[in-house]
Tab-separated table of C-alpha atoms in Angstrom:
chain	number	residue	atom	x	y	z
F	1489	MET	CA	0.068	0.065	-0.022
F	1490	GLY	CA	2.148	2.923	-1.346
F	1491	GLY	CA	5.257	1.562	0.453
F	1492	ILE	CA	3.541	1.184	3.785
F	1493	ASP	CA	3.773	-2.380	5.089
F	1494	LEU	CA	0.553	-2.723	7.119
F	1495	PRO	CA	-0.339	-5.971	8.879
F	1496	ARG	CA	-3.406	-7.828	7.765
F	1497	GLY	CA	-6.723	-6.899	9.343
F	1498	ARG	CA	-9.919	-8.363	7.870
F	1499	PHE	CA	-12.181	-6.834	10.487
F	1500	THR	CA	-10.580	-3.427	9.985
F	1501	ASP	CA	-10.984	-3.787	6.134
F	1502	ALA	CA	-14.626	-4.720	6.533
F	1503	LEU	CA	-15.203	-1.785	8.851
F	1504	VAL	CA	-13.564	0.651	6.515
F	1505	ALA	CA	-15.549	-0.739	3.599
F	1506	PHE	CA	-18.821	-0.479	5.454
F	1507	ALA	CA	-18.122	3.137	6.688
F	1508	ALA	CA	-17.235	4.209	3.165
F	1509	PHE	CA	-20.406	2.670	1.710
F	1510	ALA	CA	-22.543	4.119	4.488
F	1511	GLY	CA	-20.972	7.529	4.075
F	1512	LEU	CA	-21.519	7.651	0.306
F	1513	MET	CA	-25.163	6.402	0.702
F	1514	VAL	CA	-25.842	9.061	3.324
F	1515	ILE	CA	-24.472	11.880	1.204
F	1516	ALA	CA	-26.324	10.569	-1.975
F	1517	VAL	CA	-29.699	9.769	-0.372
F	1518	LEU	CA	-30.237	12.125	2.476
F	1519	GLY	CA	-27.384	14.581	2.485
F	1520	ALA	CA	-24.954	14.961	5.252
F	1521	ASP	CA	-26.680	17.691	7.213
F	1522	MET	CA	-30.127	16.152	7.098
F	1523	ALA	CA	-28.903	12.689	8.123
F	1524	ALA	CA	-26.982	14.193	11.049
F	1525	ILE	CA	-30.064	16.103	12.283
F	1526	ARG	CA	-32.343	13.099	11.977
F	1527	TYR	CA	-30.161	10.316	13.281
F	1528	GLY	CA	-26.968	11.897	14.840
F	1529	PHE	CA	-26.328	12.102	18.520
F	1530	ILE	CA	-27.398	15.448	19.988
F	1531	PRO	CA	-26.838	15.867	23.821
F	1532	GLN	CA	-29.666	18.339	24.375
F	1533	ASP	CA	-32.111	16.150	22.439
F	1534	PHE	CA	-31.086	13.016	24.318
F	1535	LEU	CA	-31.313	14.703	27.711
F	1536	GLY	CA	-34.632	16.463	26.804
F	1537	GLY	CA	-36.487	13.227	26.548
F	1538	GLY	CA	-35.193	11.598	23.419
F	1539	TRP	CA	-33.924	8.610	25.416
F	1540	ASN	CA	-37.430	8.051	26.631
F	1541	GLY	CA	-39.597	9.107	23.729
F	1542	ASP	CA	-37.655	7.150	21.092
F	1543	PRO	CA	-35.237	5.014	23.074
F	1544	LEU	CA	-33.967	2.864	20.202
F	1545	ARG	CA	-33.077	5.813	18.016
F	1546	ALA	CA	-31.660	7.788	21.026
F	1547	TRP	CA	-29.397	4.936	22.250
F	1548	LEU	CA	-28.247	3.975	18.833
F	1549	SER	CA	-27.602	7.614	17.700
F	1550	PRO	CA	-23.917	7.656	18.891
F	1551	LEU	CA	-23.282	4.566	16.741
F	1552	ALA	CA	-25.350	5.987	13.835
F	1553	SER	CA	-23.371	9.211	14.000
F	1554	ALA	CA	-20.157	7.419	13.280
F	1555	PHE	CA	-21.404	6.241	9.873
F	1556	ILE	CA	-22.843	9.723	8.808
F	1557	ALA	CA	-20.330	11.337	6.676
F	1558	ARG	CA	-19.708	14.957	7.597
F	1559	ASP	CA	-18.094	15.740	4.210
F	1560	VAL	CA	-16.079	13.880	1.551
F	1561	VAL	CA	-12.637	15.222	2.549
F	1562	SER	CA	-12.855	14.526	6.285
F	1563	THR	CA	-14.430	11.165	5.648
F	1564	ALA	CA	-11.635	10.062	3.276
F	1565	PHE	CA	-9.020	11.249	5.855
F	1566	ASN	CA	-10.735	9.412	8.699
F	1567	LEU	CA	-10.947	6.178	6.607
F	1568	VAL	CA	-7.215	6.304	5.909
F	1569	LEU	CA	-6.479	6.757	9.567
F	1570	LEU	CA	-8.956	4.042	10.410
F	1571	LEU	CA	-7.305	1.584	8.044
F	1572	ILE	CA	-3.764	2.303	9.355
F	1573	THR	CA	-4.407	2.334	13.054
F	1574	GLY	CA	-7.105	-0.290	12.927
F	1575	ARG	CA	-4.861	-2.793	11.321
F	1576	TYR	CA	-2.215	-2.395	13.923
F	1577	VAL	CA	-4.590	-2.414	16.781
F	1578	GLU	CA	-6.321	-5.464	15.361
F	1579	LYS	CA	-2.964	-7.246	15.120
F	1580	ALA	CA	-2.416	-6.717	18.810
F	1581	LEU	CA	-5.987	-6.979	20.212
F	1582	ARG	CA	-7.655	-9.231	17.574
F	1583	PRO	CA	-10.965	-8.351	15.954
F	1584	LEU	CA	-12.981	-8.489	19.293
F	1585	GLY	CA	-10.483	-6.184	21.049
F	1586	LEU	CA	-10.647	-3.740	18.140
F	1587	ALA	CA	-14.499	-3.702	18.135
F	1588	ILE	CA	-14.522	-3.055	21.862
F	1589	VAL	CA	-12.139	-0.109	21.437
F	1590	VAL	CA	-14.211	1.346	18.560
F	1591	ILE	CA	-17.633	1.009	20.282
F	1592	ALA	CA	-16.295	2.122	23.666
F	1593	GLY	CA	-14.697	5.134	21.978
F	1594	ILE	CA	-17.931	6.118	20.239
F	1595	TYR	CA	-20.129	5.666	23.410
F	1596	GLY	CA	-17.476	7.130	25.715
F	1597	SER	CA	-17.210	10.309	23.668
F	1598	ALA	CA	-21.049	10.585	23.632
F	1599	LEU	CA	-21.047	10.286	27.489
F	1600	ALA	CA	-18.430	12.927	27.739
F	1601	ARG	CA	-20.546	15.273	25.668
F	1602	LEU	CA	-23.568	14.582	27.833
F	1603	VAL	CA	-21.608	15.333	31.023
F	1604	LEU	CA	-19.471	18.268	29.871
F	1605	THR	CA	-21.652	19.891	27.214
F	1606	PRO	CA	-25.227	18.840	27.950
F	1607	GLY	CA	-26.695	21.826	26.151
F	1608	SER	CA	-25.018	21.139	22.835
F	1609	LEU	CA	-27.339	21.142	19.844
F	1610	MET	CA	-24.628	20.013	17.412
F	1611	PRO	CA	-25.321	16.529	15.993
F	1612	GLY	CA	-22.386	14.171	15.917
F	1613	ALA	CA	-21.243	12.935	12.528
F	1614	GLY	CA	-18.252	11.141	11.277
F	1615	MET	CA	-15.723	8.418	12.387
F	1616	ASP	CA	-13.792	10.872	14.599
F	1617	PRO	CA	-14.562	9.071	17.908
F	1618	ALA	CA	-13.599	5.662	16.456
F	1619	VAL	CA	-10.459	6.980	14.929
F	1620	PHE	CA	-9.302	8.857	18.039
F	1621	ALA	CA	-10.007	5.840	20.221
F	1622	LEU	CA	-7.820	3.719	17.850
F	1623	ILE	CA	-5.209	6.336	17.792
F	1624	GLY	CA	-5.064	6.344	21.599
F	1625	ALA	CA	-4.951	2.543	21.646
F	1626	TYR	CA	-2.202	2.507	19.008
F	1627	PHE	CA	0.001	4.879	20.918
F	1628	MET	CA	-0.318	2.888	24.074
F	1629	LEU	CA	0.484	-0.389	22.277
F	1630	TYR	CA	3.267	0.762	20.027
F	1631	GLY	CA	4.401	4.115	21.308
F	1632	LEU	CA	4.636	7.355	19.352
F	1633	PRO	CA	6.209	7.250	15.850
F	1634	ALA	CA	9.853	8.327	15.643
F	1635	ALA	CA	8.600	11.157	13.452
F	1636	LEU	CA	6.974	12.695	16.578
F	1637	PRO	CA	10.009	13.433	18.824
F	1638	ILE	CA	7.792	14.976	21.531
F	1639	GLY	CA	8.436	14.444	25.262
F	1640	GLN	CA	11.188	11.875	24.701
F	1641	GLY	CA	12.027	10.153	27.999
F	1642	LYS	CA	8.482	10.625	29.283
F	1643	SER	CA	5.947	7.841	29.778
F	1644	ARG	CA	3.710	7.054	26.808
F	1645	ALA	CA	0.601	8.576	28.555
F	1646	VAL	CA	2.450	11.927	29.221
F	1647	ARG	CA	3.774	11.995	25.575
F	1648	ILE	CA	0.231	11.268	24.261
F	1649	ALA	CA	-1.115	14.042	26.467
F	1650	MET	CA	1.534	16.477	25.076
F	1651	VAL	CA	0.603	15.562	21.454
F	1652	ALA	CA	-3.148	16.022	22.328
F	1653	GLY	CA	-2.254	19.403	23.881
F	1654	ILE	CA	-0.508	20.525	20.636
F	1655	TRP	CA	-3.438	19.270	18.614
F	1656	PHE	CA	-5.812	21.120	20.846
F	1657	GLY	CA	-3.915	24.394	20.363
F	1658	ILE	CA	-3.971	23.923	16.597
F	1659	GLN	CA	-7.658	23.323	16.669
F	1660	VAL	CA	-8.263	26.493	18.721
F	1661	VAL	CA	-6.305	28.575	16.109
F	1662	PHE	CA	-8.158	26.934	13.318
F	1663	SER	CA	-11.529	27.481	14.932
F	1664	LEU	CA	-10.800	31.195	15.490
F	1665	VAL	CA	-9.627	31.580	11.924
F	1666	THR	CA	-12.649	29.844	10.437
F	1667	GLN	CA	-15.049	31.118	13.050
F	1668	ASN	CA	-16.431	27.602	13.462
F	1669	PHE	CA	-16.137	26.823	17.083
F	1670	GLU	CA	-18.218	24.093	18.782
F	1671	LEU	CA	-16.624	22.776	21.935
F	1672	SER	CA	-18.709	19.599	22.264
F	1673	VAL	CA	-17.808	18.167	18.795
F	1674	ALA	CA	-14.435	19.786	18.105
F	1675	PHE	CA	-12.712	19.032	21.492
F	1676	VAL	CA	-14.820	17.011	24.029
F	1677	GLU	CA	-15.687	14.203	21.577
F	1678	PRO	CA	-12.220	13.404	20.164
F	1679	ILE	CA	-10.316	13.938	23.429
F	1680	ALA	CA	-12.777	11.703	25.257
F	1681	ALA	CA	-12.412	8.961	22.656
F	1682	LEU	CA	-8.632	9.275	22.762
F	1683	CYS	CA	-8.653	8.703	26.503
F	1684	VAL	CA	-10.954	5.652	26.157
F	1685	GLY	CA	-8.537	4.129	23.650
F	1686	MET	CA	-5.589	4.754	25.968
F	1687	LEU	CA	-7.386	3.240	28.999
F	1688	LEU	CA	-8.550	0.049	27.174
F	1689	ALA	CA	-5.377	-0.813	25.214
F	1690	GLN	CA	-3.262	-2.448	27.882
F	1691	PRO	CA	-6.137	-4.205	29.740
F	1692	LEU	CA	-7.424	-5.601	26.424
F	1693	LEU	CA	-3.906	-6.790	25.523
F	1694	LYS	CA	-3.499	-8.677	28.786
F	1695	TRP	CA	-6.868	-10.240	28.263
F	1696	GLN	CA	-5.831	-11.482	24.827
F	1697	TYR	CA	-2.720	-13.041	26.369
F	1698	ARG	CA	-4.795	-14.818	29.018
F	1699	ARG	CA	-7.103	-16.095	26.260
F	1700	ALA	CA	-4.264	-17.391	24.202
């Protein structure tokens, strides 16, 4: 794959293929904005009775959000990251471990949005929670790439926190320039998913060794 020697990952490949198909269908049939409003996870809607009035839709909305394409460019970028990190995480944690990280990242980020930004009206859309959860798991399993000489000599968790802090600063500048700031989706969602992936990686790795 373009000189990158990736491990095999059938579950990852299937997930990427399904996400690409779902994203294209959403854009073609409903349109990204309409799909997000109808089926995406919205904290205020959930807390305002959505979980009670239409519980199936409400509780599945974080998962549905992941397969609603925000736009073509961000979707393509997320799919590439999903493919790369997913295959490595799947190699270490097997398909079940990968699925746990992805689902926990999606629902963990939704929970963080409920707790920290309960009044947010912005619907979730895109694979960001899944991707950031896998990035967190990848960094904890394999360490930071040599191309990121940040915090050398520090623990993996500290180095990841430093990278996340740099990313946070870049996002703040970008949001100010584009005047497109929404704390719940831009920061709470990905950072929460990153933390979920970090927390789950080592316990799931030990579990896999016990099962072997």
